[in-house]
Amino acid sequence: MNRPLLHTAEELHGLPRAGRRAVVMTMGALHEGHATLIRTAREQAGPGGQVVVTVFVNPLQFGANEDLDRYPRTLDADLRIAEGAGADAVFAPAVDEVYPGGDPQVRISAGPMGERLEGATRPGHFDGMLTVVAKLLHLTRPDLALFGQKDAQQLALIRRMVTDLNFPVEVVGVPTVREEDGLALSSRNRYLSPVERHTALALSRALFAGQDRLAAQAALRARAEASPASDERATALARLGEIRASADAHAVSAAGGGLPDAVRAAALHVLEEASRHEPPLVLDYLALVDPQDFTEAGPGFTGQAVLAVAAKVGATRLIDNIPLEFGAHS
């Protein structure tokens, strides 16, 4: 690599800088999703700015039964990808460089939001993530820090930490990058066998089924509202030839959950089908949440939401999500 490869904080602090510095934090095993982050950082920093990529497999983020030792370490390939995407430097410290006194006794607490969804499944994970992000923000001293929206809860917690603890940095979320078949890019995709990958496609299909349900319901509501006000909604829909949609509307109304529940139900149907595949998809959670605190969206929810899913296929655990927007009549 022609760009600087740095291993120590001293080398990093000696790196000349001009303009805005943007940092992209990774645990290595870079792929096109990371390359997109780096390219976006290059655009955000501008031609006179600087892009620093960190490569560090953080032991604090792995639980006792998780895959720290199995996690891929591909620094040579990472350097090529980082340079090709426009990085000016790669900071790849050893564990004792980041944690010179061993496991840190003082850590960042993720609070209640860090105990939900991913936090409930992986206790302590977000505390470890926020601790290393805080340290790397101090070490790299960026103006901008870019993170992928695929890890939506992580991104929300980093934004919360930066706000609550007054970090002088702008956090930028970058949309999820997907492979042609819809699978969200992840370093862990390489663990999937061909048949496991086929099952894993249910994650993205489920999310898009929920998204389609939201869009269809909004379109049907608009058509029903254009009908005479004296007609009941289901009757208006039926007169428009939307018999099946009318039945769906009755079912959702009877369930009392409103549109958020209909979105969840559409996604869950796809996941339940995948649970009967061979190999099966084993669902961890499906949740429709408020991105501000990751609490579940209730029946009358309006505004931005995140539809998130986590599941195991074989020995590989995968996560995915999409943003949704609920209107005032959801």
Short mmCIF file of C-alpha atoms in Angstrom, two decimals:
data_model
loop_
_atom_site.label_atom_id
_atom_site.label_comp_id
_atom_site.label_asym_id
_atom_site.label_seq_id
_atom_site.Cartn_x
_atom_site.Cartn_y
_atom_site.Cartn_z
CA MET A 1 0.00 0.00 0.00
CA ASN A 2 1.31 3.43 -0.92
CA ARG A 3 -0.71 5.10 1.82
CA PRO A 4 0.57 5.13 5.40
CA LEU A 5 -0.05 2.05 7.55
CA LEU A 6 0.02 3.07 11.20
CA HIS A 7 0.20 0.81 14.23
CA THR A 8 0.68 3.15 17.20
CA ALA A 9 -1.01 6.20 18.65
CA GLU A 10 2.28 8.07 18.31
CA GLU A 11 2.39 7.38 14.57
CA LEU A 12 -1.25 8.40 14.24
CA HIS A 13 -0.75 11.67 16.10
CA GLY A 14 2.27 12.42 13.91
CA LEU A 15 0.21 12.08 10.72
CA PRO A 16 0.03 15.49 9.03
CA ARG A 17 -3.51 16.68 8.44
CA ALA A 18 -5.13 19.41 6.41
CA GLY A 19 -8.79 20.19 5.95
CA ARG A 20 -11.44 17.96 7.49
CA ARG A 21 -10.55 14.49 8.75
CA ALA A 22 -13.11 11.71 8.28
CA VAL A 23 -12.73 8.37 10.02
CA VAL A 24 -14.23 4.99 9.09
CA MET A 25 -14.00 2.46 11.92
CA THR A 26 -13.91 -1.22 10.98
CA MET A 27 -12.98 -4.60 12.41
CA GLY A 28 -11.28 -5.52 9.15
CA ALA A 29 -12.37 -8.18 6.63
CA LEU A 30 -13.33 -5.25 4.41
CA HIS A 31 -15.89 -5.67 1.64
CA GLU A 32 -17.85 -3.44 -0.73
CA GLY A 33 -19.95 -2.12 2.15
CA HIS A 34 -16.81 -0.79 3.84
CA ALA A 35 -15.54 0.53 0.51
CA THR A 36 -18.78 2.50 0.15
CA LEU A 37 -18.22 4.00 3.60
CA ILE A 38 -14.68 5.00 2.64
CA ARG A 39 -15.76 6.50 -0.69
CA THR A 40 -18.48 8.47 1.11
CA ALA A 41 -15.89 9.66 3.64
CA ARG A 42 -13.68 10.77 0.76
CA GLU A 43 -16.56 12.82 -0.68
CA GLN A 44 -17.48 14.29 2.71
CA ALA A 45 -13.91 15.23 3.60
CA GLY A 46 -13.37 16.86 0.23
CA PRO A 47 -10.25 16.93 -1.94
CA GLY A 48 -8.27 18.81 0.69
CA GLY A 49 -9.39 16.62 3.56
CA GLN A 50 -8.14 13.34 4.96
CA VAL A 51 -9.69 9.87 5.35
CA VAL A 52 -8.44 7.52 8.07
CA VAL A 53 -9.65 3.92 8.24
CA THR A 54 -9.23 2.01 11.49
CA VAL A 55 -8.87 -1.78 11.51
CA PHE A 56 -9.23 -3.27 14.97
CA VAL A 57 -10.95 -6.46 16.12
CA ASN A 58 -12.26 -5.28 19.47
CA PRO A 59 -12.28 -8.08 22.06
CA LEU A 60 -14.71 -6.17 24.30
CA GLN A 61 -17.50 -6.68 21.74
CA PHE A 62 -17.36 -10.47 21.83
CA GLY A 63 -19.08 -12.60 24.44
CA ALA A 64 -17.79 -15.84 25.93
CA ASN A 65 -19.44 -18.00 23.27
CA GLU A 66 -18.89 -15.69 20.31
CA ASP A 67 -16.45 -15.85 17.44
CA LEU A 68 -13.49 -13.61 18.40
CA ASP A 69 -10.88 -16.20 17.38
CA ARG A 70 -12.87 -17.13 14.28
CA TYR A 71 -13.33 -13.55 13.13
CA PRO A 72 -11.46 -13.10 9.82
CA ARG A 73 -8.25 -11.08 9.84
CA THR A 74 -7.25 -10.03 6.32
CA LEU A 75 -5.08 -6.94 6.72
CA ASP A 76 -3.27 -7.15 3.37
CA ALA A 77 -6.56 -7.34 1.47
CA ASP A 78 -8.02 -4.63 3.71
CA LEU A 79 -5.20 -2.28 2.80
CA ARG A 80 -5.83 -2.76 -0.91
CA ILE A 81 -9.56 -2.11 -0.52
CA ALA A 82 -8.98 0.95 1.67
CA GLU A 83 -6.50 2.48 -0.77
CA GLY A 84 -8.71 1.72 -3.77
CA ALA A 85 -11.66 3.45 -2.09
CA GLY A 86 -9.67 6.60 -1.29
CA ALA A 87 -8.26 6.22 2.22
CA ASP A 88 -5.23 8.34 3.10
CA ALA A 89 -4.12 6.18 6.02
CA VAL A 90 -5.02 2.95 7.83
CA PHE A 91 -4.63 2.72 11.60
CA ALA A 92 -4.31 -0.96 12.60
CA PRO A 93 -3.26 -1.08 16.26
CA ALA A 94 -2.59 -4.17 18.38
CA VAL A 95 -4.84 -4.91 21.35
CA ASP A 96 -2.24 -3.69 23.87
CA GLU A 97 -1.97 -0.40 21.96
CA VAL A 98 -5.68 0.29 22.38
CA TYR A 99 -5.89 -1.21 25.88
CA PRO A 100 -2.36 -0.69 27.28
CA GLY A 101 -3.40 -1.59 30.82
CA GLY A 102 -5.35 -4.70 29.83
CA ASP A 103 -9.13 -4.77 29.91
CA PRO A 104 -10.24 -1.22 30.78
CA GLN A 105 -11.70 -0.79 34.22
CA VAL A 106 -13.68 2.29 33.16
CA ARG A 107 -16.03 1.75 30.23
CA ILE A 108 -18.88 3.49 28.44
CA SER A 109 -22.32 2.23 29.44
CA ALA A 110 -24.86 1.90 26.64
CA GLY A 111 -27.73 2.40 29.09
CA PRO A 112 -31.28 1.08 28.56
CA MET A 113 -31.15 1.32 24.76
CA GLY A 114 -28.11 -0.95 24.81
CA GLU A 115 -30.06 -3.66 26.63
CA ARG A 116 -32.68 -4.07 23.90
CA LEU A 117 -32.63 -6.31 20.80
CA GLU A 118 -28.93 -6.91 20.06
CA GLY A 119 -28.09 -5.94 23.63
CA ALA A 120 -30.50 -8.50 25.06
CA THR A 121 -29.01 -11.23 22.90
CA ARG A 122 -25.40 -10.13 23.43
CA PRO A 123 -25.08 -8.69 26.96
CA GLY A 124 -22.25 -6.19 27.26
CA HIS A 125 -21.71 -5.98 23.50
CA PHE A 126 -22.71 -2.36 23.18
CA ASP A 127 -20.73 -1.29 26.24
CA GLY A 128 -17.64 -2.74 24.55
CA MET A 129 -18.52 -1.16 21.22
CA LEU A 130 -19.04 2.31 22.67
CA THR A 131 -15.87 2.06 24.72
CA VAL A 132 -13.69 1.35 21.68
CA VAL A 133 -15.50 3.94 19.53
CA ALA A 134 -14.89 6.55 22.24
CA LYS A 135 -11.20 5.60 22.40
CA LEU A 136 -10.82 5.65 18.62
CA LEU A 137 -12.55 9.02 18.40
CA HIS A 138 -10.03 10.39 20.90
CA LEU A 139 -7.12 8.79 19.06
CA THR A 140 -8.12 9.78 15.52
CA ARG A 141 -9.61 13.19 16.40
CA PRO A 142 -11.90 13.36 13.37
CA ASP A 143 -14.33 16.00 12.23
CA LEU A 144 -16.58 13.30 10.73
CA ALA A 145 -17.16 9.65 11.64
CA LEU A 146 -19.04 7.41 9.20
CA PHE A 147 -20.94 4.26 10.13
CA GLY A 148 -23.17 1.91 8.17
CA GLN A 149 -26.93 1.89 8.70
CA LYS A 150 -26.87 -1.92 8.57
CA ASP A 151 -25.89 -1.82 12.25
CA ALA A 152 -28.79 0.47 13.06
CA GLN A 153 -28.75 0.04 16.84
CA GLN A 154 -25.00 0.60 16.93
CA LEU A 155 -25.39 3.78 14.89
CA ALA A 156 -28.18 5.03 17.16
CA LEU A 157 -26.10 4.40 20.28
CA ILE A 158 -23.03 6.13 18.84
CA ARG A 159 -25.14 9.17 18.00
CA ARG A 160 -26.55 9.14 21.52
CA MET A 161 -23.06 8.89 23.06
CA VAL A 162 -21.72 11.72 20.90
CA THR A 163 -24.66 13.92 21.93
CA ASP A 164 -24.73 12.98 25.61
CA LEU A 165 -20.96 13.22 26.14
CA ASN A 166 -20.33 16.24 23.87
CA PHE A 167 -17.92 14.64 21.43
CA PRO A 168 -16.88 17.27 18.85
CA VAL A 169 -17.62 15.08 15.84
CA GLU A 170 -20.37 14.77 13.24
CA VAL A 171 -21.75 11.23 12.90
CA VAL A 172 -22.80 10.28 9.37
CA GLY A 173 -24.93 7.21 8.62
CA VAL A 174 -24.42 5.51 5.25
CA PRO A 175 -27.16 3.31 3.69
CA THR A 176 -26.77 -0.48 3.72
CA VAL A 177 -25.04 -2.01 0.71
CA ARG A 178 -26.62 -5.21 -0.62
CA GLU A 179 -25.49 -7.96 -2.93
CA GLU A 180 -27.45 -8.53 -6.13
CA ASP A 181 -29.69 -11.11 -4.45
CA GLY A 182 -30.59 -8.67 -1.65
CA LEU A 183 -28.38 -10.09 1.13
CA ALA A 184 -26.86 -7.26 3.16
CA LEU A 185 -23.09 -7.23 2.83
CA SER A 186 -21.37 -8.59 5.94
CA SER A 187 -18.00 -10.03 6.82
CA ARG A 188 -19.89 -13.05 8.14
CA ASN A 189 -21.50 -13.89 4.80
CA ARG A 190 -18.33 -15.81 3.91
CA TYR A 191 -19.26 -18.39 6.54
CA LEU A 192 -22.47 -19.35 4.70
CA SER A 193 -22.58 -22.44 2.53
CA PRO A 194 -24.61 -22.16 -0.70
CA VAL A 195 -27.69 -23.77 0.88
CA GLU A 196 -27.34 -21.64 4.02
CA ARG A 197 -27.09 -18.52 1.90
CA HIS A 198 -30.34 -19.47 0.15
CA THR A 199 -32.08 -19.63 3.53
CA ALA A 200 -30.42 -16.40 4.69
CA LEU A 201 -32.03 -14.46 1.84
CA ALA A 202 -35.24 -14.61 3.87
CA LEU A 203 -33.93 -11.79 6.08
CA SER A 204 -33.96 -9.19 3.33
CA ARG A 205 -37.12 -10.65 1.75
CA ALA A 206 -38.92 -10.31 5.08
CA LEU A 207 -37.88 -6.68 5.46
CA PHE A 208 -38.98 -5.79 1.96
CA ALA A 209 -42.28 -7.64 2.50
CA GLY A 210 -42.90 -5.37 5.48
CA GLN A 211 -41.96 -2.34 3.41
CA ASP A 212 -44.30 -3.43 0.61
CA ARG A 213 -47.13 -3.93 3.12
CA LEU A 214 -46.65 -0.39 4.38
CA ALA A 215 -46.66 1.05 0.85
CA ALA A 216 -49.68 -0.99 -0.22
CA GLN A 217 -51.68 0.01 2.85
CA ALA A 218 -50.86 3.68 2.30
CA ALA A 219 -52.01 3.44 -1.33
CA LEU A 220 -55.22 1.66 -0.37
CA ARG A 221 -55.96 4.20 2.33
CA ALA A 222 -55.54 7.03 -0.16
CA ARG A 223 -57.97 5.34 -2.57
CA ALA A 224 -60.46 4.65 0.18
CA GLU A 225 -60.33 8.24 1.39
CA ALA A 226 -61.11 9.37 -2.15
CA SER A 227 -64.33 7.34 -2.01
CA PRO A 228 -67.61 8.78 -0.65
CA ALA A 229 -67.26 9.60 3.02
CA SER A 230 -70.45 7.73 3.88
CA ASP A 231 -68.99 4.34 2.88
CA GLU A 232 -67.15 2.20 5.39
CA ARG A 233 -63.47 1.84 4.48
CA ALA A 234 -63.61 -1.90 3.85
CA THR A 235 -66.71 -1.46 1.66
CA ALA A 236 -64.99 1.29 -0.31
CA LEU A 237 -61.98 -0.91 -0.87
CA ALA A 238 -64.18 -3.78 -1.98
CA ARG A 239 -65.99 -1.57 -4.48
CA LEU A 240 -62.62 -0.65 -5.91
CA GLY A 241 -62.00 -4.32 -6.58
CA GLU A 242 -59.57 -4.70 -3.67
CA ILE A 243 -61.39 -7.63 -2.06
CA ARG A 244 -58.27 -9.23 -0.64
CA ALA A 245 -56.94 -5.92 0.65
CA SER A 246 -60.31 -5.23 2.22
CA ALA A 247 -60.14 -8.54 4.07
CA ASP A 248 -56.64 -7.68 5.21
CA ALA A 249 -57.88 -4.34 6.49
CA HIS A 250 -60.62 -6.06 8.49
CA ALA A 251 -58.13 -8.54 9.93
CA VAL A 252 -55.69 -5.83 10.98
CA SER A 253 -58.51 -3.81 12.51
CA ALA A 254 -59.76 -6.82 14.43
CA ALA A 255 -56.27 -7.51 15.75
CA GLY A 256 -56.20 -4.00 17.14
CA GLY A 257 -52.54 -3.46 16.25
CA GLY A 258 -52.91 -1.09 13.34
CA LEU A 259 -50.43 -0.73 10.51
CA PRO A 260 -47.25 -1.41 12.55
CA ASP A 261 -48.61 -4.86 13.37
CA ALA A 262 -49.51 -5.45 9.73
CA VAL A 263 -45.93 -4.61 8.74
CA ARG A 264 -44.57 -7.00 11.37
CA ALA A 265 -46.97 -9.73 10.27
CA ALA A 266 -45.94 -9.46 6.62
CA ALA A 267 -42.27 -9.79 7.53
CA LEU A 268 -42.88 -12.58 10.03
CA HIS A 269 -44.73 -14.64 7.41
CA VAL A 270 -41.58 -14.77 5.26
CA LEU A 271 -39.41 -15.67 8.26
CA GLU A 272 -41.76 -18.44 9.37
CA GLU A 273 -41.59 -19.98 5.90
CA ALA A 274 -37.78 -19.89 6.07
CA SER A 275 -37.87 -21.66 9.44
CA ARG A 276 -39.09 -24.73 7.54
CA HIS A 277 -36.21 -24.65 5.06
CA GLU A 278 -33.24 -27.02 5.21
CA PRO A 279 -31.18 -25.68 6.81
CA PRO A 280 -33.74 -23.66 8.78
CA LEU A 281 -33.63 -20.02 9.69
CA VAL A 282 -33.71 -19.68 13.49
CA LEU A 283 -35.22 -16.31 14.37
CA ASP A 284 -33.71 -14.29 17.19
CA TYR A 285 -35.95 -11.25 16.87
CA LEU A 286 -38.08 -9.23 14.49
CA ALA A 287 -38.81 -5.73 15.73
CA LEU A 288 -40.29 -2.49 14.45
CA VAL A 289 -38.74 0.24 16.57
CA ASP A 290 -38.36 3.96 17.08
CA PRO A 291 -34.73 4.73 16.07
CA GLN A 292 -34.42 7.28 18.86
CA ASP A 293 -34.51 4.70 21.65
CA PHE A 294 -35.22 1.32 19.98
CA THR A 295 -38.52 0.82 21.76
CA GLU A 296 -41.28 -0.97 19.83
CA ALA A 297 -43.53 1.15 17.60
CA GLY A 298 -47.10 1.05 18.90
CA PRO A 299 -50.43 1.07 16.99
CA GLY A 300 -50.57 4.83 16.41
CA PHE A 301 -46.88 5.29 15.67
CA THR A 302 -45.90 8.02 13.20
CA GLY A 303 -42.57 9.14 11.84
CA GLN A 304 -39.37 7.26 11.11
CA ALA A 305 -39.03 3.65 12.22
CA VAL A 306 -36.58 0.79 11.76
CA LEU A 307 -37.71 -2.73 10.87
CA ALA A 308 -34.93 -4.96 12.20
CA VAL A 309 -34.29 -8.69 12.16
CA ALA A 310 -31.65 -11.04 13.55
CA ALA A 311 -31.43 -14.78 12.93
CA LYS A 312 -29.05 -17.71 12.74
CA VAL A 313 -28.54 -19.90 9.71
CA GLY A 314 -26.34 -22.83 10.60
CA ALA A 315 -23.64 -21.42 12.87
CA THR A 316 -23.79 -17.91 11.41
CA ARG A 317 -25.76 -15.11 13.02
CA LEU A 318 -26.90 -12.33 10.70
CA ILE A 319 -28.66 -9.00 11.19
CA ASP A 320 -30.42 -6.66 8.79
CA ASN A 321 -32.82 -3.72 8.84
CA ILE A 322 -34.54 -1.12 6.69
CA PRO A 323 -35.83 2.36 7.55
CA LEU A 324 -39.56 3.01 7.16
CA GLU A 325 -41.72 6.10 7.36
CA PHE A 326 -45.18 5.96 8.94
CA GLY A 327 -47.62 8.71 8.05
CA ALA A 328 -49.97 10.53 10.36
CA HIS A 329 -52.79 8.01 9.78
CA SER A 330 -50.80 4.80 10.33
#
